[in-house]
């Protein structure tokens, strides 16, 4: 019995290799995701800095904001060696099924990691309000506030959580008929990678916050993400079905379809 308890405790401890892995994930997000997002945001907003935040929203911002979030996530996950260890079929499967479902968590992490001027925040909020529509935007804003209030501002936790979610056999509950998605017959490699990252997240939480704290934080991560997924699905419906958002829809599909194929 004593040996069993000691074994559990040893498995909970973070080794030097674990800390190195965590550091690499945080650095990859800073180097690839944040830099990509900031660069694209600067380009899009370069000609808007003189505009008052109360003026009408440029139509191109409909596409630019989701595109920047998607491109930054692509850059982050593409920087992970585990992603390149997968077959092309599995890579494309994750790309086309899971990227959209992680845009909302990326909004939260970018908001915590990247400084924005008040007028930029107002601009982004106005964009989401127009994309969502009045009723859905209320849910979007509530979920965003819930995430900001409930989740610990720890970049290791939020970024590693996104990695755990990305390596899922599918976060998407509805396959898009717009494009053909080849579903891999064998997903063991994806599950194995997710298990590694999920274990690493649990070890980090247990090490920093103890067992009870780890359970509490993990539960909040799951609860908040399920709310995000529901709102994100409804946003996807808006983007697919509204004619004024057709360009946004087609552009996102091109990013998710061509990003791997062209590399």
Tab-separated table of C-alpha atoms in Angstrom:
chain	number	residue	atom	x	y	z
A	1	UNK	CA	0.000	0.000	0.000
A	2	UNK	CA	2.824	2.379	0.902
A	3	UNK	CA	4.558	1.584	-2.387
A	4	UNK	CA	1.305	2.251	-4.271
A	5	UNK	CA	0.846	5.674	-2.655
A	6	UNK	CA	4.485	6.543	-3.269
A	7	UNK	CA	4.076	5.565	-6.918
A	8	UNK	CA	1.115	7.931	-7.294
A	9	UNK	CA	3.067	10.741	-5.651
A	10	UNK	CA	6.074	10.161	-7.900
A	11	UNK	CA	3.880	10.249	-10.991
A	12	UNK	CA	2.455	13.552	-9.795
A	13	UNK	CA	5.868	15.175	-9.556
A	14	UNK	CA	7.139	17.221	-12.464
A	15	UNK	CA	10.486	16.108	-13.814
A	16	UNK	CA	13.018	18.378	-15.462
A	17	UNK	CA	11.894	17.090	-18.858
A	18	UNK	CA	8.307	18.055	-17.984
A	19	UNK	CA	9.328	21.611	-17.122
A	20	UNK	CA	11.249	21.797	-20.377
A	21	UNK	CA	8.172	20.621	-22.272
A	22	UNK	CA	5.974	23.205	-20.542
A	23	UNK	CA	8.485	25.943	-21.270
A	24	UNK	CA	8.579	24.977	-24.944
A	25	UNK	CA	4.781	25.170	-25.218
A	26	UNK	CA	4.657	28.625	-23.646
A	27	UNK	CA	7.511	29.813	-25.851
A	28	UNK	CA	5.892	28.368	-28.985
A	29	UNK	CA	2.697	30.293	-28.264
A	30	UNK	CA	4.619	33.529	-27.682
A	31	UNK	CA	6.846	33.089	-30.712
A	32	UNK	CA	4.292	31.852	-33.219
A	33	UNK	CA	0.724	32.539	-32.094
A	34	UNK	CA	1.125	35.964	-30.495
A	35	UNK	CA	3.583	37.290	-33.062
A	36	UNK	CA	1.379	36.135	-35.935
A	37	UNK	CA	-1.710	37.697	-34.384
A	38	UNK	CA	0.007	41.001	-33.580
A	39	UNK	CA	1.526	41.208	-37.045
A	40	UNK	CA	-1.778	40.578	-38.796
A	41	UNK	CA	-3.667	42.910	-36.484
A	42	UNK	CA	-1.158	45.689	-37.134
A	43	UNK	CA	-1.554	45.255	-40.881
A	44	UNK	CA	-5.349	45.288	-40.770
A	45	UNK	CA	-5.633	48.237	-38.413
A	46	UNK	CA	-2.841	50.313	-39.933
A	47	UNK	CA	-5.284	52.407	-41.927
A	48	UNK	CA	-7.873	52.629	-39.136
A	49	UNK	CA	-5.917	54.270	-36.325
A	50	UNK	CA	-7.310	57.701	-37.153
A	51	UNK	CA	-10.914	56.514	-37.035
A	52	UNK	CA	-13.087	57.111	-34.015
A	53	UNK	CA	-14.283	53.977	-32.265
A	54	UNK	CA	-17.889	55.101	-32.764
A	55	UNK	CA	-17.634	55.068	-36.541
A	56	UNK	CA	-19.033	52.227	-38.599
A	57	UNK	CA	-17.131	48.957	-38.773
A	58	UNK	CA	-15.236	48.278	-42.001
A	59	UNK	CA	-16.627	45.162	-43.655
A	60	UNK	CA	-13.141	43.708	-44.081
A	61	UNK	CA	-12.871	43.458	-40.283
A	62	UNK	CA	-15.539	40.717	-40.392
A	63	UNK	CA	-13.005	38.471	-42.064
A	64	UNK	CA	-9.768	39.908	-40.687
A	65	UNK	CA	-10.426	39.219	-37.001
A	66	UNK	CA	-11.429	35.523	-37.284
A	67	UNK	CA	-8.697	35.046	-39.888
A	68	UNK	CA	-6.040	36.472	-37.545
A	69	UNK	CA	-7.209	34.219	-34.714
A	70	UNK	CA	-7.173	31.179	-37.006
A	71	UNK	CA	-3.792	31.947	-38.553
A	72	UNK	CA	-2.213	32.495	-35.143
A	73	UNK	CA	-3.533	29.155	-33.880
A	74	UNK	CA	-2.263	27.450	-37.024
A	75	UNK	CA	1.197	28.880	-36.419
A	76	UNK	CA	1.158	27.682	-32.799
A	77	UNK	CA	0.074	24.097	-33.417
A	78	UNK	CA	2.319	23.785	-36.449
A	79	UNK	CA	5.272	24.604	-34.169
A	80	UNK	CA	4.610	21.545	-31.983
A	81	UNK	CA	6.791	18.505	-32.824
A	82	UNK	CA	3.940	16.202	-31.768
A	83	UNK	CA	1.807	17.550	-34.595
A	84	UNK	CA	4.437	16.694	-37.191
A	85	UNK	CA	4.707	13.167	-35.817
A	86	UNK	CA	1.201	12.458	-37.142
A	87	UNK	CA	0.319	11.270	-40.614
A	88	UNK	CA	-0.969	13.811	-43.142
A	89	UNK	CA	-4.453	12.331	-42.844
A	90	UNK	CA	-4.479	12.848	-39.084
A	91	UNK	CA	-2.993	16.332	-39.422
A	92	UNK	CA	-5.687	17.416	-41.852
A	93	UNK	CA	-8.361	15.800	-39.708
A	94	UNK	CA	-7.303	17.824	-36.652
A	95	UNK	CA	-6.864	20.975	-38.724
A	96	UNK	CA	-10.304	20.897	-40.293
A	97	UNK	CA	-12.243	19.650	-37.265
A	98	UNK	CA	-10.649	21.267	-34.227
A	99	UNK	CA	-9.265	24.669	-35.218
A	100	UNK	CA	-12.637	26.438	-35.375
A	101	UNK	CA	-13.601	25.084	-31.964
A	102	UNK	CA	-10.502	26.637	-30.390
A	103	UNK	CA	-10.950	30.202	-31.632
A	104	UNK	CA	-12.877	31.185	-28.491
A	105	UNK	CA	-10.213	29.898	-26.050
A	106	UNK	CA	-7.630	31.686	-28.180
A	107	UNK	CA	-9.555	34.942	-27.809
A	108	UNK	CA	-9.261	34.624	-24.030
A	109	UNK	CA	-5.560	33.744	-24.020
A	110	UNK	CA	-4.656	36.491	-26.486
A	111	UNK	CA	-6.624	38.950	-24.379
A	112	UNK	CA	-4.581	37.953	-21.326
A	113	UNK	CA	-1.239	37.912	-23.124
A	114	UNK	CA	-1.441	40.735	-25.643
A	115	UNK	CA	-1.970	44.400	-24.766
A	116	UNK	CA	-4.719	46.152	-26.703
A	117	UNK	CA	-5.684	49.792	-26.764
A	118	UNK	CA	-9.259	50.552	-25.628
A	119	UNK	CA	-10.246	51.486	-29.178
A	120	UNK	CA	-8.901	48.151	-30.447
A	121	UNK	CA	-10.933	46.246	-27.850
A	122	UNK	CA	-14.000	48.265	-28.805
A	123	UNK	CA	-13.353	47.495	-32.469
A	124	UNK	CA	-13.091	43.759	-31.823
A	125	UNK	CA	-16.207	43.722	-29.640
A	126	UNK	CA	-18.144	45.551	-32.345
A	127	UNK	CA	-16.964	42.974	-34.878
A	128	UNK	CA	-18.197	40.050	-32.786
A	129	UNK	CA	-21.477	41.849	-32.118
A	130	UNK	CA	-22.080	42.186	-35.853
A	131	UNK	CA	-21.040	38.597	-36.569
A	132	UNK	CA	-23.141	37.142	-33.747
A	133	UNK	CA	-26.225	39.310	-33.867
A	134	UNK	CA	-27.844	40.791	-30.721
A	135	UNK	CA	-29.054	37.638	-28.940
A	136	UNK	CA	-26.023	35.475	-29.617
A	137	UNK	CA	-23.654	38.303	-28.733
A	138	UNK	CA	-25.155	38.421	-25.235
A	139	UNK	CA	-24.191	34.762	-24.799
A	140	UNK	CA	-20.772	35.418	-26.326
A	141	UNK	CA	-20.082	38.346	-23.983
A	142	UNK	CA	-21.337	36.425	-20.940
A	143	UNK	CA	-19.177	33.391	-21.732
A	144	UNK	CA	-16.152	35.599	-22.337
A	145	UNK	CA	-16.645	37.338	-18.987
A	146	UNK	CA	-17.154	33.974	-17.287
A	147	UNK	CA	-13.881	32.690	-18.709
A	148	UNK	CA	-11.986	35.823	-17.694
A	149	UNK	CA	-13.452	35.640	-14.201
A	150	UNK	CA	-13.218	31.878	-13.626
A	151	UNK	CA	-9.944	30.838	-15.219
A	152	UNK	CA	-6.561	31.419	-13.624
A	153	UNK	CA	-4.379	33.783	-15.631
A	154	UNK	CA	-1.632	31.205	-15.974
A	155	UNK	CA	-0.308	30.883	-19.537
A	156	UNK	CA	0.914	27.346	-18.907
A	157	UNK	CA	-2.587	26.160	-17.986
A	158	UNK	CA	-4.530	27.865	-20.763
A	159	UNK	CA	-2.050	27.104	-23.534
A	160	UNK	CA	-1.570	23.495	-22.500
A	161	UNK	CA	-5.350	23.112	-22.237
A	162	UNK	CA	-5.714	24.268	-25.845
A	163	UNK	CA	-3.110	21.694	-26.875
A	164	UNK	CA	-5.018	18.954	-25.034
A	165	UNK	CA	-8.210	19.966	-26.829
A	166	UNK	CA	-6.542	20.220	-30.223
A	167	UNK	CA	-5.348	16.608	-30.076
A	168	UNK	CA	-8.906	15.307	-29.760
A	169	UNK	CA	-10.514	12.767	-32.055
A	170	UNK	CA	-12.984	15.511	-32.778
A	171	UNK	CA	-14.177	18.666	-31.068
A	172	UNK	CA	-16.622	19.280	-33.883
A	173	UNK	CA	-20.112	17.807	-33.582
A	174	UNK	CA	-21.177	18.654	-37.155
A	175	UNK	CA	-19.167	17.911	-40.276
A	176	UNK	CA	-19.267	20.719	-42.810
A	177	UNK	CA	-20.703	19.591	-46.142
A	178	UNK	CA	-18.815	22.430	-47.841
A	179	UNK	CA	-15.675	20.338	-47.998
A	180	UNK	CA	-14.799	16.678	-48.031
A	181	UNK	CA	-13.059	15.555	-44.863
A	182	UNK	CA	-11.262	12.250	-44.899
A	183	UNK	CA	-11.804	10.660	-41.498
A	184	UNK	CA	-8.836	8.493	-40.469
A	185	UNK	CA	-9.575	4.891	-39.593
A	186	UNK	CA	-6.866	4.793	-36.936
A	187	UNK	CA	-6.819	7.584	-34.354
A	188	UNK	CA	-4.618	5.885	-31.773
A	189	UNK	CA	-1.718	8.251	-32.431
A	190	UNK	CA	-3.939	11.272	-31.737
A	191	UNK	CA	-5.262	9.746	-28.515
A	192	UNK	CA	-1.753	8.836	-27.351
A	193	UNK	CA	-0.558	12.421	-27.832
A	194	UNK	CA	-3.590	13.806	-26.041
A	195	UNK	CA	-2.977	11.460	-23.103
A	196	UNK	CA	0.585	12.749	-22.802
A	197	UNK	CA	-0.514	16.385	-22.733
A	198	UNK	CA	-3.485	15.724	-20.435
A	199	UNK	CA	-1.188	13.934	-17.986
A	200	UNK	CA	1.290	16.799	-18.158
A	201	UNK	CA	-1.482	19.306	-17.418
A	202	UNK	CA	-2.707	17.269	-14.447
A	203	UNK	CA	0.814	16.940	-13.061
A	204	UNK	CA	1.349	20.683	-13.367
A	205	UNK	CA	-1.968	21.498	-11.686
A	206	UNK	CA	-1.325	19.010	-8.879
A	207	UNK	CA	2.191	20.319	-8.376
A	208	UNK	CA	1.100	23.957	-8.194
A	209	UNK	CA	-2.316	23.721	-6.548
A	210	UNK	CA	-2.557	20.333	-4.836
A	211	UNK	CA	-5.136	17.644	-5.552
A	212	UNK	CA	-8.230	19.646	-4.541
A	213	UNK	CA	-7.049	22.722	-6.413
A	214	UNK	CA	-6.250	20.654	-9.495
A	215	UNK	CA	-9.746	19.138	-9.508
A	216	UNK	CA	-11.339	22.571	-9.097
A	217	UNK	CA	-9.320	24.180	-11.898
A	218	UNK	CA	-9.739	21.226	-14.268
A	219	UNK	CA	-13.498	21.282	-13.655
A	220	UNK	CA	-13.647	24.990	-14.456
A	221	UNK	CA	-11.654	24.465	-17.642
A	222	UNK	CA	-14.138	21.833	-18.798
A	223	UNK	CA	-17.202	23.849	-17.782
A	224	UNK	CA	-16.037	27.051	-19.466
A	225	UNK	CA	-14.963	25.257	-22.632
A	226	UNK	CA	-18.314	23.478	-22.996
A	227	UNK	CA	-19.995	26.886	-22.862
A	228	UNK	CA	-17.513	28.209	-25.408
A	229	UNK	CA	-18.171	25.273	-27.704
A	230	UNK	CA	-21.920	25.851	-27.659
A	231	UNK	CA	-21.542	29.560	-28.442
A	232	UNK	CA	-18.847	28.835	-31.017
A	233	UNK	CA	-21.131	26.387	-32.805
A	234	UNK	CA	-23.844	29.041	-33.053
A	235	UNK	CA	-21.314	31.552	-34.384
A	236	UNK	CA	-20.377	28.971	-37.013
A	237	UNK	CA	-24.026	28.750	-38.048
A	238	UNK	CA	-24.132	32.529	-38.449
A	239	UNK	CA	-20.987	32.562	-40.567
A	240	UNK	CA	-22.236	29.732	-42.801
A	241	UNK	CA	-25.749	31.028	-43.372
A	242	UNK	CA	-25.547	34.829	-43.612
A	243	UNK	CA	-24.766	36.204	-47.050
A	244	UNK	CA	-22.754	39.170	-45.730
A	245	UNK	CA	-20.421	36.717	-43.965
A	246	UNK	CA	-19.895	34.450	-46.974
A	247	UNK	CA	-16.417	35.845	-47.645
A	248	UNK	CA	-15.465	35.201	-44.015
A	249	UNK	CA	-16.711	31.623	-44.259
A	250	UNK	CA	-14.886	30.886	-47.492
A	251	UNK	CA	-11.660	32.515	-46.289
A	252	UNK	CA	-11.608	30.451	-43.092
A	253	UNK	CA	-12.203	27.283	-45.097
A	254	UNK	CA	-9.274	28.142	-47.343
A	255	UNK	CA	-6.990	28.701	-44.350
A	256	UNK	CA	-7.933	25.401	-42.748
A	257	UNK	CA	-7.786	23.433	-45.996
A	258	UNK	CA	-4.646	24.796	-47.623
A	259	UNK	CA	-2.403	25.568	-44.678
A	260	UNK	CA	-0.995	22.062	-44.347
A	261	UNK	CA	-1.277	21.030	-47.982
A	262	UNK	CA	0.940	23.876	-49.133
A	263	UNK	CA	3.752	23.086	-46.699
